mmCIF file of C-alpha atoms in Angstrom:
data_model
loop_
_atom_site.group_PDB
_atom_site.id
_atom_site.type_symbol
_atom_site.label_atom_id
_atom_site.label_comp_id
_atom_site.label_asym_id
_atom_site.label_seq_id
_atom_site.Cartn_x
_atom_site.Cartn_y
_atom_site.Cartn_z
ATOM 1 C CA UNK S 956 36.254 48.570 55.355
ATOM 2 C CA UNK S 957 37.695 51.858 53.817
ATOM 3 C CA UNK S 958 36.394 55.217 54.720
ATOM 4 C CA UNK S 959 37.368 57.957 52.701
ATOM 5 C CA UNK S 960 37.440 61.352 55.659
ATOM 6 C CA UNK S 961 37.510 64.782 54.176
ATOM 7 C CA UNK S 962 38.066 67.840 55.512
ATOM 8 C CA UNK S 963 36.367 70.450 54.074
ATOM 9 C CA UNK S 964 33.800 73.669 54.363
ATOM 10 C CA UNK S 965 30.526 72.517 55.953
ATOM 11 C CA UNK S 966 29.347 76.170 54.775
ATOM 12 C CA UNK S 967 27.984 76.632 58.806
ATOM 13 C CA UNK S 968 25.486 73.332 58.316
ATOM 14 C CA UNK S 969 27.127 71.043 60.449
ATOM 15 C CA UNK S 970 30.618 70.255 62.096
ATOM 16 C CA UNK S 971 30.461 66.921 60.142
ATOM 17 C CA UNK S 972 28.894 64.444 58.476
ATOM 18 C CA UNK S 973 28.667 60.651 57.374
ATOM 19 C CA UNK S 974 27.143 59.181 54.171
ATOM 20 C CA UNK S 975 27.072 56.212 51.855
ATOM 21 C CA UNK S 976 28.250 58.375 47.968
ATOM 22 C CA UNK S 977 28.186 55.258 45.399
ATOM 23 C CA UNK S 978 28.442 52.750 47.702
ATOM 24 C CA UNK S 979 31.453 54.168 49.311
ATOM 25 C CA UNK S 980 31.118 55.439 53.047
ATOM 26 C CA UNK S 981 32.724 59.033 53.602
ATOM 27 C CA UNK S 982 32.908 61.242 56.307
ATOM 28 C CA UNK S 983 33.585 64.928 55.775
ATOM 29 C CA UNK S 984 34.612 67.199 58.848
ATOM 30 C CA UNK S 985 34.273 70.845 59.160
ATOM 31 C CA UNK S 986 38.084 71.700 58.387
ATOM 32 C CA UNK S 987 37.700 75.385 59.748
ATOM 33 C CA UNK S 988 37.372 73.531 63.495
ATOM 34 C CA UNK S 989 39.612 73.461 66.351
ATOM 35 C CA UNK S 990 41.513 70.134 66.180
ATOM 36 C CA UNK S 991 40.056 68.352 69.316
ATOM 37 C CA UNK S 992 36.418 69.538 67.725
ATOM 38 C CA UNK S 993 37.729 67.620 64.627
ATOM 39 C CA UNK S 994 38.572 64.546 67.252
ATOM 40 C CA UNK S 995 35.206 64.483 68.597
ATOM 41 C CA UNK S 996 33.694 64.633 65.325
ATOM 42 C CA UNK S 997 35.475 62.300 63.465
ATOM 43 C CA UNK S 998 34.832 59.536 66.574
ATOM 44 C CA UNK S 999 31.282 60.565 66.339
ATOM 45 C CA UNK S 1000 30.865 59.789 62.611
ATOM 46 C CA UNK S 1001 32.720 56.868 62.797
ATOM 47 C CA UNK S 1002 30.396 55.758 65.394
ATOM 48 C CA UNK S 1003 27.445 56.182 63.395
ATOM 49 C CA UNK S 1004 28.773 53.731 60.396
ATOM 50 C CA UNK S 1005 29.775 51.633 62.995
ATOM 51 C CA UNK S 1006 26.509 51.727 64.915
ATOM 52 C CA UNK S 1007 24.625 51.133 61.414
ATOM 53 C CA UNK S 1008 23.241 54.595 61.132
ATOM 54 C CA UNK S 1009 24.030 55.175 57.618
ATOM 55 C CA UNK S 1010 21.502 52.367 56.846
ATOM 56 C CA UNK S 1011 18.857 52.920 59.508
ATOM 57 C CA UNK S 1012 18.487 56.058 61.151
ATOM 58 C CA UNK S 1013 14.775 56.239 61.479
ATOM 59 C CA UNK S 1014 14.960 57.849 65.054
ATOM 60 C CA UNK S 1015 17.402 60.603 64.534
ATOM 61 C CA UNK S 1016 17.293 61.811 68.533
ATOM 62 C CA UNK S 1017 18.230 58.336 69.741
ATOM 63 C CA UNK S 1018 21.146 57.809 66.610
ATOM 64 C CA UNK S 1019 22.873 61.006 68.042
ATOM 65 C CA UNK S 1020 22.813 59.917 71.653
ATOM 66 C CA UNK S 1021 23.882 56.579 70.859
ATOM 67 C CA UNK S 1022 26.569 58.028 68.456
ATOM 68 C CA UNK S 1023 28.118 60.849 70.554
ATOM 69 C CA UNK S 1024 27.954 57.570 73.460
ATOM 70 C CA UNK S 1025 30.254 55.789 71.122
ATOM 71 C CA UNK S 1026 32.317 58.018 70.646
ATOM 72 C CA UNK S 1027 33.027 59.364 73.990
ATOM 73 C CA UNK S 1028 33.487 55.515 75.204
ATOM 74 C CA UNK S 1029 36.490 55.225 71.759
ATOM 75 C CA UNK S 1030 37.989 58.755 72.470
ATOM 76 C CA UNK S 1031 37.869 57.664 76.771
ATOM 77 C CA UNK S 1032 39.955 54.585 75.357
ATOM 78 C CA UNK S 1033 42.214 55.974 73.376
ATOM 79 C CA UNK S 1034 42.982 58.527 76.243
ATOM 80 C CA UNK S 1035 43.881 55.614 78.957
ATOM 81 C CA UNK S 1036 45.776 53.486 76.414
ATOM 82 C CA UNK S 1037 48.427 56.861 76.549
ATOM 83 C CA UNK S 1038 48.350 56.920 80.024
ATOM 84 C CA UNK S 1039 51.861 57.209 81.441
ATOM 85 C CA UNK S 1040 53.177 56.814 77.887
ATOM 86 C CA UNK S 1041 56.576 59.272 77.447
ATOM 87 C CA UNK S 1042 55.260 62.580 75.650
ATOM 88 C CA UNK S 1043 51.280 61.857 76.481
ATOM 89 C CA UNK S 1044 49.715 64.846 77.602
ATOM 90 C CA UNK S 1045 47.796 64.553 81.089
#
């Protein structure tokens, strides 16, 4: 699957977003954020394709729990697979 990610001005509506443009899924990120802001948002997007969102998002409230969820189990991942790693931060 191929996600095209942006970064560009938001113009103060959101830090980021996720949508299907012509069949293609694309995330765009608020490019005037701090980069661990970006992080978070980008694993929250990515979460809701993942999670199906794009497609069915009927219940808004439970699409951003279960998204930001998602994203804080990926980014809690990433963070232990660097664990002890030679120039990880702690």
């Amino acid at each position: 699957m191929y996600i095209r990610v942006m970064e560009i001005d938001m113009e103060g509506l959101c830090s980021a977003a996720a949508a299907n443009i012509a069949g293609k899924k694309v995330i765009g990120i608020e490019k005037a954020d701090p980069p661990e802001e970006k992080v978070f948002s980008l694993a929250h997007e990515l979460s809701h394709i993942h999670l199906g969102h794009l497609e069915n998002h009927s219940d808004a409230e439970k699409c951003e729990r279960q998204a930001d969820f998602a994203a804080g189990i990926l980014l809690g991942a990433l963070c232990l697979a660097n664990v002890g790693k030679e120039g990880a931060e702690a």
